[in-house]
PDB file of C-alpha atoms in Angstrom:
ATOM      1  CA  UNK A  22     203.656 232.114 256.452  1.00  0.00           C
ATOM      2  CA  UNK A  23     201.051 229.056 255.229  1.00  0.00           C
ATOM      3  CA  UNK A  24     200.380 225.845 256.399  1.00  0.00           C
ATOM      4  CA  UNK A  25     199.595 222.761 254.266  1.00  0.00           C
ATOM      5  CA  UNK A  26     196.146 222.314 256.009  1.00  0.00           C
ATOM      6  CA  UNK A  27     194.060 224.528 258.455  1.00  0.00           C
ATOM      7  CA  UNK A  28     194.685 222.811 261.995  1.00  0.00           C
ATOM      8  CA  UNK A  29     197.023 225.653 262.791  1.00  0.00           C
ATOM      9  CA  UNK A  30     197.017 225.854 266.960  1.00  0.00           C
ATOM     10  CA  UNK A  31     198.612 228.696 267.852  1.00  0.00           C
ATOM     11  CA  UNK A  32     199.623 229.913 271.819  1.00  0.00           C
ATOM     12  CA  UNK A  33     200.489 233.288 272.619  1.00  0.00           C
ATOM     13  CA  UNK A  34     203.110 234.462 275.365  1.00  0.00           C
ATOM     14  CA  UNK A  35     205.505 231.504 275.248  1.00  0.00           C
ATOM     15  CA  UNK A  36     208.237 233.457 276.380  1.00  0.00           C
ATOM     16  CA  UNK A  37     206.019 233.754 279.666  1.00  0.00           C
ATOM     17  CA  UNK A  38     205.784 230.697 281.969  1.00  0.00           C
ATOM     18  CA  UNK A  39     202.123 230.149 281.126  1.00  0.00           C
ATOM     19  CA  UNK A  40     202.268 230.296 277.758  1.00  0.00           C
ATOM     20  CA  UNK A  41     205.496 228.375 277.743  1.00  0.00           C
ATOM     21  CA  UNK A  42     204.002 225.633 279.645  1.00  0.00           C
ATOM     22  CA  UNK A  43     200.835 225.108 277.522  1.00  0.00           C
ATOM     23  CA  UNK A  44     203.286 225.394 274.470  1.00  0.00           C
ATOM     24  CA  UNK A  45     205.202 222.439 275.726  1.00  0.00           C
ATOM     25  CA  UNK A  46     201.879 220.309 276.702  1.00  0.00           C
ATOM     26  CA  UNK A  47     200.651 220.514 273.385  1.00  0.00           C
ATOM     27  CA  UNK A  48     203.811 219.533 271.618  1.00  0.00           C
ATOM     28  CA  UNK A  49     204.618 216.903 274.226  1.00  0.00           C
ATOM     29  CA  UNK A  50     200.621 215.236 273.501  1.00  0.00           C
ATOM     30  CA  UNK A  51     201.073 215.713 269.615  1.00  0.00           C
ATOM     31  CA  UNK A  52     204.220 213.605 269.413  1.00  0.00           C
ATOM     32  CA  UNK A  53     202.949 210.974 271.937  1.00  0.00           C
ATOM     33  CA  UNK A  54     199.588 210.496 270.074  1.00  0.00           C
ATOM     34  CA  UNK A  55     200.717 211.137 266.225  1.00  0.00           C
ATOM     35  CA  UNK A  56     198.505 214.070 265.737  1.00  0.00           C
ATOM     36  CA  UNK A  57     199.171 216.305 262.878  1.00  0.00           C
ATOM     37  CA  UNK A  58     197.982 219.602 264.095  1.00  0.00           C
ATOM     38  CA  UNK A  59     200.300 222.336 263.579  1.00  0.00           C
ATOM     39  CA  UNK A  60     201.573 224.287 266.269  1.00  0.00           C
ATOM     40  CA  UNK A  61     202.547 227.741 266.190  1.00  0.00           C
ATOM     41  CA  UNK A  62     204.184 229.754 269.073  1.00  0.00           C
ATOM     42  CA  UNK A  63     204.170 233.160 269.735  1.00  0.00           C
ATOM     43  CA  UNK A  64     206.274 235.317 271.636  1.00  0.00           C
ATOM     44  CA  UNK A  65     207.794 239.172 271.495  1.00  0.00           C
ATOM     45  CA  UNK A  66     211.387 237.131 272.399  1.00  0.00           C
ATOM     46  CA  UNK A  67     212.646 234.059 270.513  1.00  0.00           C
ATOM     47  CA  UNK A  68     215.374 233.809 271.469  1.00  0.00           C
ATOM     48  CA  UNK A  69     215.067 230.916 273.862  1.00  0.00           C
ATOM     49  CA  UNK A  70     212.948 229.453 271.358  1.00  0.00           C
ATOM     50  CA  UNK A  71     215.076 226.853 270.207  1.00  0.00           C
ATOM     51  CA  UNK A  72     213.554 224.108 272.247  1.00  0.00           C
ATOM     52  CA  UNK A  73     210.344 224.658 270.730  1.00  0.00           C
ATOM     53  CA  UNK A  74     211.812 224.314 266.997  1.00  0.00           C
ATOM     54  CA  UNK A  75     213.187 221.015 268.008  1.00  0.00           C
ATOM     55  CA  UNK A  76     209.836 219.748 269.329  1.00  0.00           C
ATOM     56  CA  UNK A  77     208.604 220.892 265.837  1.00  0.00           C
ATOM     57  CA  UNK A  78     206.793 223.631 266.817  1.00  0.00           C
ATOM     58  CA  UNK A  79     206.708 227.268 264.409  1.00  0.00           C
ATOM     59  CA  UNK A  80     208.118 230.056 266.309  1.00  0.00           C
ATOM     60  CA  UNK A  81     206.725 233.841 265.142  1.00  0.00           C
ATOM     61  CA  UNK A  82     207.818 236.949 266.817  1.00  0.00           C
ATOM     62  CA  UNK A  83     205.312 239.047 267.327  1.00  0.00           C
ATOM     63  CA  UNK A  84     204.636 242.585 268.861  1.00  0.00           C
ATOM     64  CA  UNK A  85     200.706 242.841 270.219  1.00  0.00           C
ATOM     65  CA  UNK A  86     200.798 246.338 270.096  1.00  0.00           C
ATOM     66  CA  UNK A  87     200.466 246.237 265.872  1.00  0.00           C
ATOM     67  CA  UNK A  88     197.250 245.156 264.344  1.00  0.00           C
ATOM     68  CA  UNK A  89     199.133 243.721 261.164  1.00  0.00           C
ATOM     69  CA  UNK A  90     201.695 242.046 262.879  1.00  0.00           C
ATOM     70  CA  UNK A  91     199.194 239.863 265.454  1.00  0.00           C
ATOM     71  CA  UNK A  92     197.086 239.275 262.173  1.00  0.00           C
ATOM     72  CA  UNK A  93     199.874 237.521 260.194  1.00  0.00           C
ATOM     73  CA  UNK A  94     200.770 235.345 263.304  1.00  0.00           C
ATOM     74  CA  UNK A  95     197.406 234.108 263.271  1.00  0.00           C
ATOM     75  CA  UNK A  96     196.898 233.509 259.812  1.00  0.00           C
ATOM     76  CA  UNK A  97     195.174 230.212 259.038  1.00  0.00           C
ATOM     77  CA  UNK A  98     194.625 229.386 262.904  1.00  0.00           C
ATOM     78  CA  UNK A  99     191.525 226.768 263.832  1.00  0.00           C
ATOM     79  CA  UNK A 100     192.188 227.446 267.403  1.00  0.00           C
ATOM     80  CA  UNK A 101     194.127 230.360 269.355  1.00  0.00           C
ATOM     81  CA  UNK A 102     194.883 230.053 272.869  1.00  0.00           C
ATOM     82  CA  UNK A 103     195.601 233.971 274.055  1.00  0.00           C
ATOM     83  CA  UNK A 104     197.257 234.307 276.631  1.00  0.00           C
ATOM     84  CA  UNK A 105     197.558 237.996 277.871  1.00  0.00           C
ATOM     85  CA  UNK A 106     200.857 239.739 279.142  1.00  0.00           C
ATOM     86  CA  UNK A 107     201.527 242.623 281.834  1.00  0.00           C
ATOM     87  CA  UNK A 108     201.001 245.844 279.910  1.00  0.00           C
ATOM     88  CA  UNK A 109     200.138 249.234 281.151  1.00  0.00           C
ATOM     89  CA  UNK A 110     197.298 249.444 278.647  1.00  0.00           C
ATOM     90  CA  UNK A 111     195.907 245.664 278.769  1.00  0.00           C
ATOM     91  CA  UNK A 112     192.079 247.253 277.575  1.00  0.00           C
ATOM     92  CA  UNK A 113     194.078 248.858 274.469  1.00  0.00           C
ATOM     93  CA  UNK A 114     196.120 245.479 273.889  1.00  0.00           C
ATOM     94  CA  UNK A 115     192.924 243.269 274.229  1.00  0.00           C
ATOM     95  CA  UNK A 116     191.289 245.558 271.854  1.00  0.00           C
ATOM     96  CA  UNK A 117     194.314 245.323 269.451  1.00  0.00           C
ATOM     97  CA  UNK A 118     194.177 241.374 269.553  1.00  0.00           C
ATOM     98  CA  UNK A 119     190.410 240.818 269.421  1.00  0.00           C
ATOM     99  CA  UNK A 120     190.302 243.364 266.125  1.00  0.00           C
ATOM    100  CA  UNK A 121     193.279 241.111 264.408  1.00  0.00           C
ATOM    101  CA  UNK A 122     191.440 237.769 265.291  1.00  0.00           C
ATOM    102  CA  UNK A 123     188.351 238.937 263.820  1.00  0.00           C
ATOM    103  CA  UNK A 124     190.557 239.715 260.597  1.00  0.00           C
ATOM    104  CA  UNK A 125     192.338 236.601 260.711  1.00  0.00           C
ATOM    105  CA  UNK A 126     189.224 234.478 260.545  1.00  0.00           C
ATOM    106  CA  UNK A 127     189.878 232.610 263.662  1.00  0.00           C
ATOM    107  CA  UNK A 128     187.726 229.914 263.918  1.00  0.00           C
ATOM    108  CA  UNK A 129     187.935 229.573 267.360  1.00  0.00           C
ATOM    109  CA  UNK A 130     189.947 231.525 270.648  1.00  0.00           C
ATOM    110  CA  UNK A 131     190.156 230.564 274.330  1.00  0.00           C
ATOM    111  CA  UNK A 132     191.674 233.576 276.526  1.00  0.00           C
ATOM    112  CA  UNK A 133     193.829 232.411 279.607  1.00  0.00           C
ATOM    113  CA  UNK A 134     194.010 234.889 282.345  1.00  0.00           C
ATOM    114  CA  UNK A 135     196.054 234.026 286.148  1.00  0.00           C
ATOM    115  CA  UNK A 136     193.355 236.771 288.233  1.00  0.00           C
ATOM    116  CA  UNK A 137     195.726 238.588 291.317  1.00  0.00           C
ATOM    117  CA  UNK A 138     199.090 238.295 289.164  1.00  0.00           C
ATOM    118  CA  UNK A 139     200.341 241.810 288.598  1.00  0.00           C
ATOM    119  CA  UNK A 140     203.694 242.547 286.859  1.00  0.00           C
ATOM    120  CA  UNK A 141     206.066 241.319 288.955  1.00  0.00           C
ATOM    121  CA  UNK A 142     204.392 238.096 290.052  1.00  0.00           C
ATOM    122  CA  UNK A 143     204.193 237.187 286.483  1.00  0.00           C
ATOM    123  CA  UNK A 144     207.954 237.561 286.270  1.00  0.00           C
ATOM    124  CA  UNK A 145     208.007 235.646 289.307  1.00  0.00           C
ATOM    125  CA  UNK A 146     206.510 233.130 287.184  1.00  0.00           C
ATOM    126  CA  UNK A 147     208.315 233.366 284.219  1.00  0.00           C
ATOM    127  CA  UNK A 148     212.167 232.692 286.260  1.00  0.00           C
ATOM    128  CA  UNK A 149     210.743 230.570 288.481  1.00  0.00           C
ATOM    129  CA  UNK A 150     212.714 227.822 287.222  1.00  0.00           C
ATOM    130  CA  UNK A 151     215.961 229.423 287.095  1.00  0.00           C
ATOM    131  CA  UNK A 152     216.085 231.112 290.567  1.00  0.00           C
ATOM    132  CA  UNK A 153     215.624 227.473 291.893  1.00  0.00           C
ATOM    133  CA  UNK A 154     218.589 226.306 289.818  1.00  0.00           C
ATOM    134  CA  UNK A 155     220.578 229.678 291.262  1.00  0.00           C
ATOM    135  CA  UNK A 156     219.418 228.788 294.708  1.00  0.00           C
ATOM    136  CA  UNK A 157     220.635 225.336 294.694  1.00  0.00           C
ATOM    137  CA  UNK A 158     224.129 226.531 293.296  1.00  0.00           C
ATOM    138  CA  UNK A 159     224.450 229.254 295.648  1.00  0.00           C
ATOM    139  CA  UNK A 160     223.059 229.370 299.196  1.00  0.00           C
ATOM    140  CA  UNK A 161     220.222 226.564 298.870  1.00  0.00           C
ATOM    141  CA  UNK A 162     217.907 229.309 299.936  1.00  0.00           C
ATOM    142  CA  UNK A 163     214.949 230.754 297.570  1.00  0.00           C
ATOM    143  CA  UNK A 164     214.242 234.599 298.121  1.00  0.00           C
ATOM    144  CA  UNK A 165     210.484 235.590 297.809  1.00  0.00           C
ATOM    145  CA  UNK A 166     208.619 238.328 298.458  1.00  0.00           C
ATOM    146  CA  UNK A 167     205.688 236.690 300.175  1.00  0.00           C
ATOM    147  CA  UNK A 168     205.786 235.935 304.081  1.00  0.00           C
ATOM    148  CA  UNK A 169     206.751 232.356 305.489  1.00  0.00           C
ATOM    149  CA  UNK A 170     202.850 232.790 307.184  1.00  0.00           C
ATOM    150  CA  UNK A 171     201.449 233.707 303.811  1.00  0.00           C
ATOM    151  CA  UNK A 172     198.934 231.079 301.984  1.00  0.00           C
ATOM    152  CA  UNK A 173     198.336 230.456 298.018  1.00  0.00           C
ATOM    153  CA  UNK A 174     196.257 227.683 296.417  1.00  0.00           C
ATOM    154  CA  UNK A 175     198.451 226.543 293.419  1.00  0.00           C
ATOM    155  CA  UNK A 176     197.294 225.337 290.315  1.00  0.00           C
ATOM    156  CA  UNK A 177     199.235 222.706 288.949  1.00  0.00           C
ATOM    157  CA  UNK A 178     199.904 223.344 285.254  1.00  0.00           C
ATOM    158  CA  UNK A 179     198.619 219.857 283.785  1.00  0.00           C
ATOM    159  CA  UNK A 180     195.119 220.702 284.934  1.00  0.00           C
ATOM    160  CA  UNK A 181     194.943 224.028 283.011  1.00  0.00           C
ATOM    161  CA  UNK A 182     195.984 222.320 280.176  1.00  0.00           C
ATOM    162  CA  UNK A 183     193.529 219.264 281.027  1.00  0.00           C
ATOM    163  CA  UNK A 184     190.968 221.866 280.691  1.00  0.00           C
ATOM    164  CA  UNK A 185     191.790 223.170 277.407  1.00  0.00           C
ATOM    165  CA  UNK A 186     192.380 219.624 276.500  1.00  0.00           C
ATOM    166  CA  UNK A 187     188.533 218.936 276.627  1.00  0.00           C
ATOM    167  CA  UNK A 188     187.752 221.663 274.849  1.00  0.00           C
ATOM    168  CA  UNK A 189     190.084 221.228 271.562  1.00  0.00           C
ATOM    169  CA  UNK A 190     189.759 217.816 271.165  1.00  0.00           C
ATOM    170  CA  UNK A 191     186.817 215.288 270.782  1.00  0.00           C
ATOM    171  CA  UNK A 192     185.416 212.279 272.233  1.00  0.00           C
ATOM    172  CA  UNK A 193     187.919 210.717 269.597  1.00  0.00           C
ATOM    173  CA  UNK A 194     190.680 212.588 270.968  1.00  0.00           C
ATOM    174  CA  UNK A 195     191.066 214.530 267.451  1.00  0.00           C
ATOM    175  CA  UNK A 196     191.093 218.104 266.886  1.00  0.00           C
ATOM    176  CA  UNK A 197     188.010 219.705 266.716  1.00  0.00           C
ATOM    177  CA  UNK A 198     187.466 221.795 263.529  1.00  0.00           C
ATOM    178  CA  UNK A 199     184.463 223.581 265.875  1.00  0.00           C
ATOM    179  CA  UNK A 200     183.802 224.762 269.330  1.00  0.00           C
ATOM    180  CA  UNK A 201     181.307 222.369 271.231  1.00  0.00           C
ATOM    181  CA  UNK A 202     177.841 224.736 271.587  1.00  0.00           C
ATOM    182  CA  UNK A 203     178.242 223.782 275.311  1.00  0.00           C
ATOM    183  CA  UNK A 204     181.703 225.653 275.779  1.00  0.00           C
ATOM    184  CA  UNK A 205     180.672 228.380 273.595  1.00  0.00           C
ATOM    185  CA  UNK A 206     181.388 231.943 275.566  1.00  0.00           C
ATOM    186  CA  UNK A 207     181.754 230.532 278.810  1.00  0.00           C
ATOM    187  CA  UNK A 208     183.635 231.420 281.427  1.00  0.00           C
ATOM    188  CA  UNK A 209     185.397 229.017 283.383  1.00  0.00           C
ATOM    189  CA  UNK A 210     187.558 229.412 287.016  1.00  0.00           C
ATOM    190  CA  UNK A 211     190.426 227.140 288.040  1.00  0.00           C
ATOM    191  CA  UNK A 212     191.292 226.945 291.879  1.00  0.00           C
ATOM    192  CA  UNK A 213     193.968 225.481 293.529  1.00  0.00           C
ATOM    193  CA  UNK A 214     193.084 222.270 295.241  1.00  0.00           C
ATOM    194  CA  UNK A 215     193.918 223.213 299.046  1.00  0.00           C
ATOM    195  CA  UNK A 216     195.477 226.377 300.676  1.00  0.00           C
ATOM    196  CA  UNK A 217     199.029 225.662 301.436  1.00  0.00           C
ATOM    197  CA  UNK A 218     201.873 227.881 303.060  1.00  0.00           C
ATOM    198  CA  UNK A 219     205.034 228.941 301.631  1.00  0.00           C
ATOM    199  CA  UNK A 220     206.917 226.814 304.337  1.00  0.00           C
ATOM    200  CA  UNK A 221     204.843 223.863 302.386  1.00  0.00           C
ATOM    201  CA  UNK A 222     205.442 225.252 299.168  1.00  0.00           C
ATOM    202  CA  UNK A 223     209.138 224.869 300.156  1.00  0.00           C
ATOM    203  CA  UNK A 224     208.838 221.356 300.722  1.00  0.00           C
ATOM    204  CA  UNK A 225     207.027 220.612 297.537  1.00  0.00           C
ATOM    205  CA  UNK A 226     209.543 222.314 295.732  1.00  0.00           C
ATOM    206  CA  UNK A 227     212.331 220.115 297.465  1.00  0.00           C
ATOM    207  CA  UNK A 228     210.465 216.670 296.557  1.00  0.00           C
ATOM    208  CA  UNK A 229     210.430 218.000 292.849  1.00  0.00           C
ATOM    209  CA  UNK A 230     214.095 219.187 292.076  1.00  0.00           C
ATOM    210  CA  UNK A 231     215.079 216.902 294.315  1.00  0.00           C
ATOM    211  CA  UNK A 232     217.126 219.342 295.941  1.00  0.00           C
ATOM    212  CA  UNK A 233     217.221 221.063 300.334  1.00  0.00           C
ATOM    213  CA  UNK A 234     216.012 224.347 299.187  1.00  0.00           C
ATOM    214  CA  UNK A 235     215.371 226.437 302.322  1.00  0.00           C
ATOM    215  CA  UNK A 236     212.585 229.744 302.146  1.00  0.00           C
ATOM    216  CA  UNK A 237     214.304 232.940 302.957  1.00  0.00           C
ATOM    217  CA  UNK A 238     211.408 236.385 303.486  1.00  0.00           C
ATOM    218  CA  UNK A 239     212.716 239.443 301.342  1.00  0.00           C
ATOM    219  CA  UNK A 240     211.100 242.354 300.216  1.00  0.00           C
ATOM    220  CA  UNK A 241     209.193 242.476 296.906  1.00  0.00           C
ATOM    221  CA  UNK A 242     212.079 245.479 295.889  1.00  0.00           C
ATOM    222  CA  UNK A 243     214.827 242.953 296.355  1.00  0.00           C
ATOM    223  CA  UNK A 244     213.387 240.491 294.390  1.00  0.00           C
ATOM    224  CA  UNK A 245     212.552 243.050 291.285  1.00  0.00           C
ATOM    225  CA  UNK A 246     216.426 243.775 291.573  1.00  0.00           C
ATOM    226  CA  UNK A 247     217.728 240.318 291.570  1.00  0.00           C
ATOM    227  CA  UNK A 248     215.126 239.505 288.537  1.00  0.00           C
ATOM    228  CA  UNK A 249     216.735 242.611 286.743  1.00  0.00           C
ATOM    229  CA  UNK A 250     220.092 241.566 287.524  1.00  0.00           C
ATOM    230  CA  UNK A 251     218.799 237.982 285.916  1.00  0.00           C
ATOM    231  CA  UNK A 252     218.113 239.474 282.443  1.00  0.00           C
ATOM    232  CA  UNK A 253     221.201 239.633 280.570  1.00  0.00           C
ATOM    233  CA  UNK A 254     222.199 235.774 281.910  1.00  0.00           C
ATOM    234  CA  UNK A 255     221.178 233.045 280.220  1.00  0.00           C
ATOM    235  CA  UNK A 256     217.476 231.528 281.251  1.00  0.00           C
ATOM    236  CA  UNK A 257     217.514 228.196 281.517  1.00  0.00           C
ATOM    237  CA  UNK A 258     214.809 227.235 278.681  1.00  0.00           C
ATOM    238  CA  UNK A 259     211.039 226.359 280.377  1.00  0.00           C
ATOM    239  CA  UNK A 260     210.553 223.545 277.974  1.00  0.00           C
ATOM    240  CA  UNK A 261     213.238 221.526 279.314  1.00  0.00           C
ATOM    241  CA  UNK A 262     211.255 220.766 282.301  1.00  0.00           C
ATOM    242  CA  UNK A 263     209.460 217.743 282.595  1.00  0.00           C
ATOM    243  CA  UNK A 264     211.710 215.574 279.529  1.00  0.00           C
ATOM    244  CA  UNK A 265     212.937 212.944 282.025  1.00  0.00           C
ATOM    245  CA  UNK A 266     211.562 209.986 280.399  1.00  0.00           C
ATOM    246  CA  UNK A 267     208.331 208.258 281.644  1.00  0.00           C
ATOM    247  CA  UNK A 268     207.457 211.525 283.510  1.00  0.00           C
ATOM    248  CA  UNK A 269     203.954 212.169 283.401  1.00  0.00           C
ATOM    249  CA  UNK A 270     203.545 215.243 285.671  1.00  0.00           C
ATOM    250  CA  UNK A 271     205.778 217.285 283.603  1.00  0.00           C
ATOM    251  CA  UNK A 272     205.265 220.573 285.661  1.00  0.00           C
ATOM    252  CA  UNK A 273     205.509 221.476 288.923  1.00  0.00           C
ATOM    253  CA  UNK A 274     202.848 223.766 290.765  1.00  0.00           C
ATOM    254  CA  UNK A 275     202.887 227.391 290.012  1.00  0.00           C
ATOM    255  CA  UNK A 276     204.212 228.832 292.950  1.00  0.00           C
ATOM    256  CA  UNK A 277     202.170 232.100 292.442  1.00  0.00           C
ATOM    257  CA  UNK A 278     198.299 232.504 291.157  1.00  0.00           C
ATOM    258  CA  UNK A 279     195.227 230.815 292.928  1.00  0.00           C
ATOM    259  CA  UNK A 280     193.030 231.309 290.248  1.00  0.00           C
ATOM    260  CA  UNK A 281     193.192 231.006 286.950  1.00  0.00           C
ATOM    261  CA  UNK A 282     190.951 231.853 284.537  1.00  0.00           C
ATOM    262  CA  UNK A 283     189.837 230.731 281.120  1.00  0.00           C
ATOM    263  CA  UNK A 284     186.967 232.486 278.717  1.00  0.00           C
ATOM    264  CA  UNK A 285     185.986 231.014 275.890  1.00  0.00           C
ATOM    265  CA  UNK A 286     184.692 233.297 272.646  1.00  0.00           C
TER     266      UNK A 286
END
């Protein structure tokens, strides 16, 4: 793996909604400015990845359990946006990442955490997409395991990345080669604008696909099933949403985390 020049982004977990989503930000601002970063994404699974190869992106498997194997991913990297996955042992993983960074050379790493989002709220997440699709083709109803009373503040996706945004790049708008001192190992929160209901989440949801999506209560069991039963079918790919032309808010809310977090080193 080399690069012709050192402004090597890469973006970890892009087989994970988050991950995915700042993946597809990035490439979506390099082609609409002309910048000539590289980008590299990472993910244990690429084999959705295909959208991100046509967007010109590099795709690297990678398994974050194996020093060597994180190490080579990051080779040549000026910035690294890590995004951490659901693991049994995340203190062993971080440990494993931050020791193959250091090796690397990485000039520069922002870690991206969603705070409250357990295993199966990140897969939650990460189908999102493609249960509304099913819902609309089936029933028009969307099973979740939260109650119709319950209340989230949702972050919408173009503001995390508006964050990292003015981090990575300049006054100029041009990659920075080195961290501002003023972002250096701080710790920044993201919260959701307003506390909304899942009745209202409903209704969001609606005005986005365009579509008379109804909430139907299950329990969390029944939705860890019907994800299961989701696996071997074919996802439809996270990057494609958003490429309507002339679409600026290329996202919809996260239907799941009210906070997110992002720590600079």
């Amino acid at each position: 793996m080399s690069s012709q020049n050192k402004h090597v982004i890469c973006i970890t977990s892009c087989d994970r909604y988050l991950g995915n989503g700042i993946a597809h930000c990035l490439l979506h601002e390099r082609k609409k400015r002309g910048h000539k970063y590289h980008v590299r994404v990472l993910a244990r699974d690429t084999s959705n990845m295909d959208e991100f190869k046509k967007l010109g992106a590099e795709v690297v498997q990678i398994d974050y359990s194996k020093t060597e194997t994180i190490e080579h991913a990051l080779t040549d990297s000026l910035w690294v946006i890590w995004i951490p996955e659901s693991d049994n042992d995340l203190l062993h993983m971080a440990k494993t990442f931050a020791d193959a960074a250091k090796k690397a050379r990485v000039s520069n790493l922002l870690f991206c955490s969603i705070l409250g989002a357990d295993d199966a709220d990140e897969k939650c997440l990460r189908e999102f997409r493609d249960m509304e699709k099913k819902a609309e083709a089936a029933k028009n109803q969307l099973a979740l395991p939260i109650r119709r009373d319950s209340r989230m503040a949702p972050i919408h996706l173009n503001d995390v990345y508006c964050t990292i945004h003015c981090i990575i790049y300049d006054e100029h708008d041009q990659l920075r080669n080195e961290m501002d001192k003023n972002h250096h190992k701080r710790h920044y929160t993201l919260t959701g604008p307003e506390s909304i209901s899942a009745s209202t989440l409903m209704a969001m949801m609606n005005i986005v696909t365009d579509a008379n999506v109804e909430f139907t209560e299950i329990k969390r069991k029944e939705c860890e099933e019907y994800l299961k039963s989701c696996k071997d079918e074919k996802m439809i790919g996270l990057t494609k949403l958003g490429d309507q032309e002339g679409r600026e808010d290329l996202f919809p809310n996260p239907p799941c985390p009210n906070q997110t977090e992002i720590l600079i080193l």
